[in-house]
């Protein structure tokens, strides 16, 4: 009898296989409920899920959200004239219609919406009689030549050139602030959460498509967080297609591997059941799918296939010893349930460490991945062997398994030399060199975005082309850092406050990476100059409080209702990680030096402030998360194998993968950000499976008295093929993401492909070399102790 036949059946094994109809019935009932729930899952995300709500910058921004209406979640629509400029009757009429159309789209903060057609956009000039002013587009505008000439003059006097109006006068912008939730038009007592995908589609259909068709001389460009997220959600359709491609590839490779259609279908179906259960549980708990958590069904499928292959391989080997499919399934269950459970528990604990990161989408990804691992325990470790106990393995597969078990394998014999006393030290030296090289090059890895625009999308995407248009045609960048100046009520108009704000603006404008800075001081200085016949000598702040009060009266929108908060808008060249770090450091230094009782400079709002906060959270969480994931996985391995040496053999190859993964990201110019940080942790969680399966088999053969090299050869014969197949199969499946229209999905696909393959290589190559130096056969403790 074989070693695993000699072991008595555990309580769990008897419970499962003595009640197989009940197991299938329970799974069927769960499937009916969770399949229905999975069918209700919809794309879902929100502004607040994408940002670190616990960071001080974000808390400051949210605390003053009402005072910063135009500086939060805003969309900018640029309406450009292909020929001529904006001063034509046809252009202005199209702009008016677009303004009115956008005004009535649900979710728009109508009171703060701004364009040339907004009454709040005004012009001011100094005359011999004093100040004069009015609406940029007056009530008397009728589209005539005289009205257009008056409009041109008003625009020049409005200070909006470079802001709402392009520097070349060939386009103008509609600023559209959004509300995260708004009242249901049919039932005012209900609140509706802004649907980014729906909103994005309305902008495309009601604005871009409609008005570009209506006026062929008009070209529309749309940028903003909501539009970017809408485009990302649209990209999920393509990702879903890649999921079906991955299923097809896996099905073909599994059929080649198992040589059995029944077991191939059983593995794929039980794994798809796990994916459906995971999606159903997500919806039951109130979650949806966002562009980042779309990764989770792929992970669940990948992990499920990995464990399914091990199960089928084990059943095929056991079928070589018995013709009864029930006995074969029970023998495989007896041999593989504990290492499979340990691997899945390690996966789950590793994924849970992502909860340490204070960003909603990452935490939801962690919850989704942990749920997926939990359901795999039922579907692939329990339901799959029960199903095979009924279906059995084809005679062709059994015959192949028997031949494989009895014949010599030159390839596995060659790989077994990794455990050879001569080869093992060479492997260790190569690994140390790789660690050194990876750590050295990995120093170039940056936190945050490394490109302009939306790095989540391709450089040639419509969104990034629209963003380039706005950057190239307007003086005010789309990347804005907002520093909030807090005072006592009515304190923002005091000279000391304005002088400090003026000093802050000067410091920021002389900081590398800053285009310009704007605040109520900008308007006050212009007003004081105007009150003194336009003399440049008077373009400064007056110490006379009455003069200051009069000057800031024209700075409407640059301070709140009781003049206790005034924002300083700092326009940046871009939102690259280095730019943000440099600018935020300068602003923080100024705030620390100038904060005092009654005057406080508070960071930060604007999209650049949000990006800076996110980068800080990721930078502080990255090391903590990695330490936590390795500590958790190491603890699970130590608890199971009761051996520090065994734990090191499993964990050290994963450490090498993480180091080389960071170096690869640095080489490819991929920053550590919301999209890529989870991949680092997930790579460790999934990669540990290979080492656990290999070591558990290796330990079994070593306990039978075999030498390390012979034990490793037998391990490769029994489970090495399954490990190698799983690594290659999963890598091919996720490699399809490289062709995604969403760049961060392509980056994820590339990183996961590398990690799947390199974790497999590390387990096969480095684990036996480490075992040569760390494992003492006479001190081994079995992982499969009798129940």
XYZ file of C-alpha atoms in Angstrom:
787
model
C 0.000 0.000 0.000
C 1.154 3.559 -0.656
C 1.984 5.993 2.085
C -1.211 8.024 1.704
C -3.347 4.849 1.583
C -1.953 3.842 4.948
C -3.138 7.048 6.588
C -6.624 6.800 8.106
C -9.425 8.938 6.713
C -9.982 12.210 8.525
C -13.332 13.266 9.989
C -13.739 15.826 7.195
C -13.047 13.235 4.507
C -15.662 10.874 5.935
C -18.145 13.738 6.314
C -17.701 14.823 2.684
C -17.520 11.496 0.874
C -20.076 9.660 2.994
C -22.597 12.384 2.190
C -21.809 13.196 -1.447
C -25.446 13.813 -2.554
C -25.909 16.250 0.336
C -22.691 18.074 -0.608
C -23.858 18.473 -4.208
C -27.347 19.561 -3.104
C -25.956 22.195 -0.720
C -23.681 23.544 -3.449
C -26.616 23.603 -5.861
C -28.794 25.601 -3.453
C -25.958 28.051 -2.759
C -25.420 28.402 -6.513
C -29.079 29.235 -7.195
C -28.995 32.080 -4.681
C -25.513 33.438 -5.500
C -25.938 33.112 -9.291
C -29.001 35.346 -8.991
C -27.020 37.817 -6.881
C -24.099 37.737 -9.324
C -26.452 38.635 -12.173
C -27.279 41.867 -10.303
C -23.652 43.054 -10.082
C -23.103 46.351 -11.867
C -20.078 48.597 -12.452
C -19.880 50.930 -9.488
C -17.410 53.429 -8.141
C -17.362 56.805 -6.444
C -15.031 59.724 -5.958
C -14.603 58.976 -2.247
C -13.681 55.316 -2.838
C -10.702 56.395 -4.929
C -9.165 58.654 -2.285
C -7.601 58.028 1.169
C -10.358 59.391 3.410
C -8.212 59.116 6.552
C -5.440 61.390 5.236
C -5.338 64.889 6.741
C -5.400 66.542 3.275
C -8.602 64.740 2.346
C -10.229 65.400 5.710
C -9.416 69.093 5.354
C -10.826 69.125 1.837
C -14.047 67.368 2.826
C -14.472 69.588 5.897
C -14.507 72.629 3.604
C -16.218 71.009 0.623
C -19.012 73.600 0.580
C -16.466 76.425 0.482
C -14.558 74.795 -2.391
C -17.446 74.042 -4.710
C -15.462 74.432 -7.926
C -12.293 72.726 -6.684
C -13.429 69.155 -6.090
C -14.966 66.695 -8.517
C -15.266 68.832 -11.662
C -15.560 68.156 -15.396
C -14.231 70.664 -17.929
C -15.745 70.782 -21.404
C -13.709 72.665 -23.993
C -15.672 73.724 -27.081
C -13.229 74.523 -29.894
C -13.751 76.185 -33.274
C -11.934 74.331 -36.060
C -11.851 77.388 -38.332
C -11.855 80.949 -37.085
C -12.290 81.841 -33.423
C -15.011 81.871 -30.780
C -16.304 85.291 -31.827
C -18.879 84.093 -34.342
C -22.635 83.830 -34.074
C -22.641 80.101 -34.909
C -20.007 79.268 -32.283
C -21.631 81.290 -29.512
C -25.048 79.768 -30.234
C -23.560 76.254 -30.072
C -21.803 77.135 -26.793
C -25.104 78.413 -25.345
C -26.933 75.240 -26.331
C -24.187 73.054 -24.824
C -24.249 75.121 -21.618
C -28.022 74.682 -21.324
C -27.859 70.957 -22.167
C -25.190 70.288 -19.541
C -27.111 72.366 -16.986
C -29.957 69.835 -16.989
C -27.835 66.661 -16.766
C -28.489 64.926 -13.432
C -25.610 65.239 -10.960
C -24.413 68.684 -12.105
C -23.972 71.309 -9.383
C -25.929 73.904 -11.355
C -25.399 76.824 -8.998
C -21.616 76.680 -9.464
C -21.488 75.829 -13.177
C -19.517 78.409 -15.160
C -19.001 79.381 -18.801
C -19.075 82.562 -20.876
C -22.882 82.294 -20.763
C -22.940 82.277 -16.938
C -24.150 85.577 -15.389
C -21.424 85.189 -12.746
C -18.668 85.583 -15.374
C -18.139 89.338 -15.454
C -15.726 91.963 -16.725
C -14.323 95.006 -14.928
C -12.484 98.098 -16.162
C -11.310 101.418 -14.811
C -12.816 104.550 -16.380
C -12.551 108.263 -15.662
C -15.728 107.926 -13.620
C -14.412 104.916 -11.678
C -14.977 101.196 -12.062
C -17.317 99.843 -14.702
C -18.374 96.271 -15.263
C -21.030 93.814 -16.258
C -21.720 90.349 -17.625
C -19.289 89.152 -20.297
C -22.288 88.300 -22.487
C -24.694 91.196 -21.848
C -28.463 90.988 -21.970
C -28.332 92.996 -25.207
C -26.289 90.344 -27.056
C -27.997 89.386 -30.341
C -25.211 87.771 -32.376
C -24.671 90.798 -34.592
C -21.237 92.057 -35.532
C -21.480 94.855 -32.961
C -22.461 92.392 -30.214
C -19.566 90.081 -31.096
C -17.130 92.997 -31.007
C -18.493 94.007 -27.597
C -18.113 90.367 -26.478
C -14.477 90.372 -27.602
C -13.774 93.512 -25.588
C -15.565 92.109 -22.545
C -13.548 88.876 -22.692
C -10.299 90.838 -22.821
C -11.375 92.841 -19.751
C -12.675 89.816 -17.831
C -9.373 88.190 -16.901
C -10.696 84.887 -18.269
C -8.198 84.568 -21.121
C -6.176 81.441 -20.386
C -8.833 80.248 -17.914
C -12.298 80.004 -19.483
C -11.074 81.257 -22.871
C -8.099 79.748 -24.725
C -5.005 81.870 -25.245
C -5.567 81.771 -29.014
C -9.316 82.549 -28.705
C -10.192 79.401 -30.640
C -11.989 77.619 -27.790
C -13.663 78.203 -24.425
C -14.394 76.033 -21.409
C -17.517 75.090 -19.473
C -16.633 74.277 -15.850
C -19.051 71.638 -14.538
C -18.801 70.872 -10.776
C -20.525 67.631 -9.783
C -22.421 66.349 -6.758
C -21.631 62.865 -5.428
C -25.329 62.411 -4.690
C -28.437 64.343 -5.625
C -32.203 64.263 -5.061
C -34.286 61.929 -7.184
C -36.342 64.164 -9.536
C -39.354 61.896 -9.007
C -38.997 61.556 -5.241
C -37.115 64.388 -3.543
C -36.803 62.384 -0.327
C -34.471 59.902 -2.037
C -30.811 60.465 -2.834
C -29.229 59.051 -5.990
C -25.494 58.351 -6.146
C -23.793 59.761 -9.218
C -23.331 57.028 -11.846
C -20.027 57.840 -13.540
C -20.574 55.534 -16.500
C -24.049 56.924 -17.184
C -22.809 60.490 -16.759
C -19.884 59.853 -19.127
C -22.230 58.382 -21.732
C -24.545 61.402 -21.446
C -21.594 63.699 -22.101
C -20.661 61.656 -25.168
C -24.163 61.284 -26.593
C -25.861 64.536 -25.562
C -22.843 66.798 -25.903
C -19.935 65.552 -28.007
C -21.756 63.458 -30.621
C -24.828 65.701 -30.869
C -23.129 69.067 -31.200
C -20.169 67.971 -33.317
C -22.745 66.586 -35.765
C -24.915 69.701 -35.483
C -22.011 72.123 -36.045
C -19.186 70.534 -38.095
C -16.932 73.489 -37.247
C -17.001 72.584 -33.549
C -14.741 70.095 -31.786
C -15.424 69.116 -28.168
C -12.879 67.989 -25.569
C -13.924 66.666 -22.133
C -11.684 66.042 -19.111
C -12.213 65.461 -15.398
C -12.329 62.670 -12.830
C -15.862 61.567 -13.682
C -15.078 61.335 -17.405
C -11.895 59.390 -16.761
C -13.654 56.887 -14.505
C -16.489 56.561 -17.018
C -13.963 55.663 -19.724
C -12.323 53.140 -17.390
C -15.656 51.471 -16.652
C -16.356 51.266 -20.397
C -13.035 49.468 -20.693
C -14.398 46.725 -18.407
C -16.266 45.333 -21.421
C -12.924 44.634 -23.067
C -11.591 43.123 -19.856
C -14.615 40.794 -19.737
C -13.712 39.666 -23.252
C -10.199 38.850 -22.047
C -11.773 36.774 -19.269
C -13.525 34.589 -21.851
C -10.294 34.360 -23.863
C -8.503 33.201 -20.694
C -11.189 30.564 -20.130
C -10.755 29.298 -23.703
C -6.969 29.130 -23.426
C -7.198 27.383 -20.059
C -9.712 24.863 -21.386
C -7.439 23.882 -24.280
C -4.316 23.631 -22.122
C -6.134 21.690 -19.416
C -7.421 19.200 -21.961
C -3.862 18.705 -23.202
C -2.613 18.321 -19.633
C -5.267 15.932 -18.316
C -6.063 14.052 -21.544
C -9.572 13.800 -20.111
C -12.530 15.903 -21.235
C -14.627 15.073 -18.147
C -12.049 16.228 -15.614
C -11.156 19.286 -17.706
C -14.773 20.419 -17.817
C -15.139 19.639 -14.103
C -12.166 21.864 -13.189
C -13.315 24.776 -15.358
C -16.957 24.549 -14.263
C -16.191 24.355 -10.530
C -13.793 27.286 -10.907
C -16.431 29.329 -12.757
C -18.869 28.455 -9.970
C -16.320 29.931 -7.535
C -16.152 33.134 -9.635
C -19.967 33.391 -9.700
C -20.184 32.776 -5.944
C -17.607 35.481 -5.303
C -19.501 37.999 -7.448
C -22.766 37.004 -5.779
C -21.305 37.514 -2.313
C -19.964 40.916 -3.380
C -23.441 42.042 -4.417
C -25.013 40.540 -1.286
C -22.622 42.612 0.849
C -23.488 45.758 -1.099
C -20.400 46.051 -3.294
C -20.127 46.487 -7.042
C -17.362 46.138 -9.620
C -15.018 49.050 -10.247
C -12.100 49.234 -12.711
C -9.718 48.019 -10.003
C -11.738 45.185 -8.440
C -12.320 43.820 -11.961
C -9.001 42.089 -11.304
C -10.597 39.879 -8.625
C -12.622 37.467 -10.848
C -9.410 36.804 -12.814
C -7.570 36.083 -9.560
C -10.306 33.775 -8.316
C -10.282 31.946 -11.644
C -6.470 31.732 -11.590
C -6.305 30.412 -8.018
C -9.167 27.995 -8.650
C -7.487 26.554 -11.754
C -4.207 26.252 -9.838
C -5.787 24.128 -7.110
C -8.020 22.293 -9.567
C -5.000 21.151 -11.572
C -3.360 19.841 -8.401
C -6.541 17.932 -7.517
C -6.928 16.373 -10.975
C -3.244 15.495 -11.053
C -3.573 13.840 -7.632
C -6.722 11.925 -8.639
C -5.073 10.757 -11.875
C -2.051 9.469 -9.909
C -4.330 7.731 -7.385
C -6.304 6.209 -10.284
C -3.107 4.429 -11.227
C -3.443 2.472 -7.984
C -7.207 1.789 -8.034
C -9.967 1.506 -10.627
C -12.610 2.902 -8.285
C -13.078 6.672 -8.934
C -14.484 7.177 -5.428
C -11.406 5.680 -3.786
C -9.111 7.654 -6.124
C -10.913 10.889 -5.233
C -10.682 10.118 -1.520
C -6.984 9.311 -1.733
C -6.281 12.581 -3.550
C -8.413 14.484 -1.048
C -6.497 12.864 1.811
C -3.151 13.801 0.320
C -3.902 17.307 -0.966
C -6.580 18.873 1.224
C -4.206 20.055 3.976
C -1.567 21.644 1.675
C -4.384 23.098 -0.449
C -6.072 24.518 2.632
C -2.781 25.961 3.877
C -2.125 27.564 0.497
C -5.612 29.097 0.349
C -5.432 30.277 3.953
C -2.085 31.909 3.134
C -3.666 33.542 0.088
C -6.573 34.875 2.150
C -4.395 36.191 4.969
C -2.113 37.833 2.406
C -5.065 39.520 0.690
C -6.492 40.728 3.999
C -3.305 42.756 4.580
C -4.486 45.075 1.770
C -7.043 46.367 4.291
C -4.139 48.269 5.872
C -4.273 50.691 2.933
C -6.751 53.493 3.548
C -8.187 53.632 0.028
C -11.700 52.327 -0.605
C -11.104 50.587 -3.933
C -8.100 48.669 -2.554
C -10.021 47.607 0.535
C -12.912 46.380 -1.599
C -10.411 44.483 -3.743
C -9.029 42.845 -0.573
C -12.520 41.862 0.575
C -13.436 40.509 -2.869
C -10.230 38.476 -3.178
C -10.625 37.047 0.339
C -14.214 36.025 -0.413
C -13.005 34.384 -3.624
C -10.391 32.338 -1.771
C -13.001 31.271 0.797
C -15.388 29.940 -1.845
C -12.551 28.058 -3.615
C -12.228 25.952 -0.454
C -15.764 24.702 -1.074
C -15.720 24.497 -4.867
C -12.232 23.267 -5.755
C -11.118 21.453 -2.609
C -14.458 19.783 -1.810
C -16.968 19.959 -4.692
C -14.411 19.101 -7.412
C -13.198 15.774 -5.898
C -16.830 14.866 -5.098
C -17.800 15.519 -8.726
C -14.845 13.463 -10.000
C -15.826 10.628 -7.673
C -18.967 10.324 -9.817
C -17.518 11.244 -13.218
C -14.223 9.398 -12.881
C -11.103 9.863 -14.971
C -10.904 8.654 -18.578
C -8.954 5.455 -19.204
C -6.622 7.397 -21.459
C -5.775 9.737 -18.588
C -5.357 6.843 -16.124
C -3.118 4.986 -18.565
C -1.040 8.120 -19.071
C -0.746 8.615 -15.285
C 0.446 5.037 -14.794
C 3.012 5.362 -17.550
C 4.230 8.649 -16.110
C 4.573 7.108 -12.641
C 6.550 4.114 -13.832
C 8.876 5.519 -16.490
C 12.060 7.527 -16.168
C 11.745 11.291 -16.911
C 14.938 12.814 -18.296
C 13.560 16.349 -17.978
C 12.577 15.970 -14.323
C 15.820 14.119 -13.644
C 17.687 17.107 -15.097
C 15.735 19.592 -12.957
C 16.314 17.457 -9.867
C 19.958 18.548 -10.057
C 18.847 21.833 -8.521
C 19.011 19.850 -5.264
C 22.489 18.509 -6.084
C 25.237 19.444 -3.557
C 27.303 20.983 -6.387
C 24.497 22.864 -8.192
C 22.639 24.148 -5.110
C 25.410 26.582 -4.004
C 25.576 27.983 -7.539
C 21.825 28.590 -7.476
C 22.115 30.395 -4.135
C 24.901 32.637 -5.490
C 22.857 33.461 -8.612
C 19.856 34.286 -6.412
C 21.977 36.571 -4.210
C 23.293 38.372 -7.288
C 19.704 38.768 -8.536
C 18.662 40.145 -5.128
C 21.521 42.654 -5.161
C 20.808 43.734 -8.743
C 17.074 43.975 -8.085
C 17.547 46.074 -4.931
C 19.983 48.389 -6.716
C 17.783 48.977 -9.757
C 14.600 48.982 -7.676
C 15.789 52.240 -6.081
C 14.515 53.915 -9.269
C 10.946 52.828 -8.480
C 8.710 55.866 -7.976
C 5.519 56.394 -6.034
C 2.580 57.781 -8.023
C 2.044 58.720 -11.665
C 5.010 59.146 -13.978
C 3.151 60.579 -16.984
C 0.883 63.511 -17.772
C -2.853 63.133 -18.211
C -4.526 59.913 -17.101
C -1.829 57.211 -16.864
C -4.611 54.634 -16.361
C -5.492 55.117 -20.052
C -3.365 54.740 -23.161
C -1.444 57.873 -24.276
C -3.429 57.893 -27.531
C -6.822 57.504 -25.803
C -9.455 60.140 -26.477
C -9.297 61.338 -22.863
C -5.536 61.929 -22.949
C -5.814 63.659 -26.319
C -8.487 65.931 -24.828
C -6.241 66.586 -21.837
C -3.306 67.492 -24.097
C -5.552 69.962 -25.945
C -6.497 71.747 -22.706
C -2.891 71.835 -21.462
C -1.629 73.278 -24.760
C -4.331 75.930 -25.180
C -4.933 77.313 -21.689
C -2.671 79.007 -19.156
C -4.251 77.284 -16.187
C -3.306 73.650 -15.962
C -5.829 70.917 -15.173
C -3.561 69.969 -12.237
C -4.408 72.260 -9.312
C -3.110 72.218 -5.744
C -5.376 74.207 -3.411
C -3.976 75.595 -0.157
C -6.737 76.729 2.195
C -6.133 79.855 4.293
C -8.241 79.759 7.483
C -8.901 82.785 9.676
C -11.468 84.013 12.169
C -14.749 85.194 10.589
C -14.140 88.320 8.456
C -10.410 87.747 8.955
C -9.487 86.870 5.375
C -9.716 90.579 4.384
C -7.158 91.776 6.952
C -3.867 93.087 5.660
C -1.770 90.564 7.630
C -3.730 87.695 6.063
C -3.525 89.047 2.534
C 0.181 89.847 2.901
C 0.877 86.279 4.044
C -1.143 84.906 1.109
C 0.810 87.177 -1.234
C 4.069 85.831 0.179
C 2.816 82.243 -0.239
C 1.899 82.907 -3.882
C 5.348 84.385 -4.534
C 7.031 81.344 -2.983
C 4.899 78.880 -4.952
C 5.327 80.740 -8.280
C 9.088 80.458 -7.774
C 8.918 76.725 -7.063
C 9.891 74.334 -9.858
C 6.864 72.633 -11.405
C 4.439 75.537 -10.751
C 2.855 77.466 -13.636
C 1.079 80.172 -11.653
C -0.840 80.912 -8.466
C -4.170 82.704 -8.063
C -6.106 83.902 -5.001
C -8.202 86.826 -3.800
C -4.891 88.716 -3.528
C -4.630 88.614 -7.317
C -7.975 90.413 -7.657
C -7.246 92.814 -4.780
C -3.989 94.005 -6.323
C -5.629 94.491 -9.707
C -8.493 96.420 -8.113
C -6.168 98.717 -6.152
C -4.199 99.415 -9.318
C -7.452 100.211 -11.111
C -8.535 102.615 -8.397
C -5.301 104.525 -8.952
C -5.596 105.207 -12.681
C -4.089 101.848 -13.596
C -0.630 102.789 -12.380
C 1.622 99.757 -11.963
C 3.158 101.394 -8.896
C -0.148 100.805 -7.107
C -0.408 97.089 -7.976
C 0.124 96.090 -4.386
C -1.790 95.602 -1.145
C -2.906 98.662 0.757
C -2.680 98.856 4.550
C -5.921 100.830 4.602
C -8.644 98.358 5.609
C -11.372 100.286 3.772
C -9.369 100.074 0.544
C -8.834 96.350 1.077
C -12.521 95.754 1.768
C -13.406 97.544 -1.450
C -10.787 95.673 -3.476
C -11.751 92.148 -2.402
C -15.432 92.845 -3.048
C -14.615 92.118 -6.679
C -13.012 88.759 -5.763
C -16.351 86.967 -5.642
C -15.926 83.200 -5.383
C -12.383 83.489 -3.995
C -13.497 83.339 -0.343
C -16.398 81.856 1.598
C -19.509 83.580 2.899
C -18.087 84.794 6.234
C -14.576 85.430 4.908
C -13.051 82.795 7.204
C -11.527 80.699 4.405
C -9.816 81.728 1.184
C -8.161 79.248 -1.219
C -4.839 79.783 -2.958
C -4.913 77.959 -6.307
C -1.518 76.685 -7.441
C -1.498 75.508 -11.073
C 1.114 72.812 -11.759
C 2.890 71.695 -14.914
C 1.709 68.113 -14.275
C 0.827 65.694 -11.489
C 3.922 63.526 -11.732
C 5.099 62.109 -8.417
C 8.288 64.215 -8.322
C 6.397 67.435 -9.105
C 3.839 66.824 -6.370
C 6.460 65.888 -3.806
C 8.515 69.018 -4.530
C 5.564 71.444 -4.561
C 3.843 69.969 -1.485
C 7.129 70.110 0.437
C 7.464 73.830 -0.381
C 3.863 74.535 0.644
C 4.212 72.540 3.883
C 7.437 74.346 4.768
C 5.724 77.719 4.321
C 2.703 76.608 6.370
C 4.842 75.421 9.279
C 6.761 78.699 9.335
C 3.733 80.993 9.095
C 0.872 79.265 10.916
C -0.124 81.218 13.993
C -3.165 82.006 16.089
C -5.881 83.352 13.848
C -4.101 82.374 10.624
C -3.607 78.828 9.378
C -2.428 77.517 5.996
C -4.079 74.128 5.470
C -3.193 71.537 2.825
C -4.737 70.501 0.499
C -7.546 70.272 -2.037
C -7.741 70.106 -5.810
C -6.842 67.069 -7.885
C -3.132 67.598 -7.153
C -3.842 67.644 -3.415
C -5.756 64.374 -3.720
C -2.921 62.821 -5.760
C -0.354 64.002 -3.198
C -2.374 62.495 -0.333
C -2.775 59.218 -2.228
C 0.960 59.057 -2.940
C 1.765 59.652 0.734
C -0.612 56.893 1.843
C 0.864 54.460 -0.672
C 4.442 55.374 0.265
C 3.733 54.852 3.966
C 1.657 51.705 3.418
C 3.801 49.882 0.853
C 6.496 48.651 3.239
C 3.992 48.002 6.039
C 1.782 45.994 3.704
C 4.678 43.901 2.377
C 5.927 43.180 5.898
C 2.385 42.240 6.924
C 1.773 39.962 3.939
C 5.099 38.165 4.389
C 4.556 37.901 8.149
C 1.082 36.460 7.627
C 2.152 33.957 4.969
C 5.222 32.982 6.999
C 3.079 32.431 10.097
C 0.712 30.160 8.163
C 3.619 28.117 6.785
C 5.289 27.956 10.206
C 2.044 26.886 11.841
C 1.553 24.134 9.277
C 5.071 22.757 8.753
C 6.318 23.564 12.277
C 9.713 24.329 10.849
C 11.556 27.623 10.350
C 13.689 25.956 7.681
C 10.639 24.814 5.717
C 9.100 28.295 5.987
C 12.300 29.892 4.658
C 12.397 27.449 1.738
C 8.876 28.558 0.728
C 9.136 32.295 1.491
C 12.608 33.259 0.199
C 11.786 32.555 -3.489
C 8.766 34.869 -3.078
C 11.020 37.601 -1.670
C 13.214 37.318 -4.766
C 10.133 37.670 -6.963
C 9.019 40.816 -5.125
C 12.469 42.399 -5.466
C 12.712 41.597 -9.169
C 9.098 42.743 -9.658
C 9.971 46.172 -8.243
C 12.993 46.361 -10.527
C 10.806 45.449 -13.521
C 8.327 48.204 -12.627
C 11.178 50.714 -12.386
C 12.557 49.581 -15.753
C 9.167 49.879 -17.456
C 8.354 53.251 -15.910
C 5.395 51.934 -13.895
C 4.869 53.792 -10.632
C 3.536 52.319 -7.404
C -0.036 53.611 -7.228
C -3.601 52.518 -6.528
C -3.664 50.320 -9.629
C -0.325 48.535 -9.139
C 0.128 48.295 -5.358
C -2.357 45.400 -4.937
C -0.530 43.366 -7.592
C 2.587 43.300 -5.416
C 0.656 41.753 -2.492
C -1.453 39.482 -4.675
C 1.667 38.126 -6.380
C 2.950 36.959 -3.004
C -0.404 35.482 -2.016
C -0.800 33.441 -5.184
C 2.886 32.535 -5.528
C 3.024 30.826 -2.153
C 0.785 28.039 -3.522
C 3.588 26.643 -5.679
C 6.046 26.386 -2.798
C 3.527 24.799 -0.431
C 2.528 22.065 -2.893
C 6.148 21.291 -3.798
C 7.431 21.309 -0.236
C 4.595 19.170 1.121
C 5.410 16.447 -1.449
C 9.157 16.844 -0.966
C 8.749 16.391 2.783
C 6.677 13.240 2.262
C 9.413 11.583 0.203
C 12.195 12.734 2.539
C 10.372 11.106 5.448
C 10.485 7.853 3.517
C 14.286 7.978 3.755
C 15.133 9.200 0.241
C 18.079 11.467 -0.429
C 17.192 15.110 -1.141
C 17.905 14.868 -4.861
C 15.921 11.645 -5.292
C 13.076 12.982 -3.147
C 12.994 16.114 -5.303
C 12.941 14.030 -8.474
C 9.922 12.099 -7.177
C 8.299 15.424 -6.182
C 8.738 16.782 -9.700
C 7.288 13.576 -11.167
C 4.207 13.810 -8.977
C 3.484 17.522 -8.665
C 6.152 19.405 -10.631
C 4.281 19.032 -13.896
C 1.111 20.449 -12.317
C 3.028 23.401 -10.845
C 4.766 24.186 -14.121
C 1.566 23.793 -16.105
C -0.323 26.059 -13.698
C 2.313 28.800 -13.899
C 2.427 28.775 -17.701
C -1.344 28.460 -18.080
C -2.094 31.352 -15.733
C 0.620 33.518 -17.263
C -0.850 33.018 -20.743
C -4.317 33.845 -19.403
C -3.349 37.193 -17.835
C -0.938 38.093 -20.633
C -4.006 38.817 -22.779
C -4.496 41.946 -20.630
C -1.440 43.483 -22.281
C -3.704 44.278 -25.237
C -6.305 46.064 -23.074
C -7.322 49.628 -23.979
C -6.893 50.455 -20.292
C -3.196 50.986 -19.624
C -3.213 50.055 -15.952
C -4.926 46.763 -16.855
C -2.111 46.163 -19.337
C 0.448 46.988 -16.619
C -1.296 44.611 -14.215
C -1.317 41.876 -16.844
C 2.393 42.265 -17.460
C 3.232 42.278 -13.760
C 1.044 39.252 -12.997
C 2.488 37.370 -15.974
C 5.973 37.992 -14.596
C 4.966 37.006 -11.064
C 3.124 33.840 -12.075
C 6.100 32.674 -14.122
C 8.852 33.766 -11.753
C 7.116 32.371 -8.660
C 6.899 29.066 -10.514
C 10.595 29.269 -11.465
C 11.536 30.210 -7.910
C 9.628 27.273 -6.434
C 11.170 24.770 -8.864
C 14.699 26.194 -8.971
C 15.454 27.936 -5.682
C 13.388 25.936 -3.163
C 15.424 22.694 -3.512
C 18.685 24.654 -3.387
C 17.606 26.240 -0.113
C 16.458 22.858 1.175
C 19.993 21.499 0.548
C 21.318 23.920 3.208
C 18.346 24.277 5.558
C 16.519 20.945 5.780
C 17.630 18.169 8.120
C 15.617 15.057 7.079
C 15.805 13.429 10.486
C 14.077 16.438 12.093
C 11.182 16.697 9.656
C 7.618 16.969 10.939
C 4.903 15.691 8.640
C 2.430 18.200 7.259
C -0.120 15.413 6.900
C -0.270 14.072 10.421
C -3.074 11.568 11.037
C -6.391 13.155 11.929
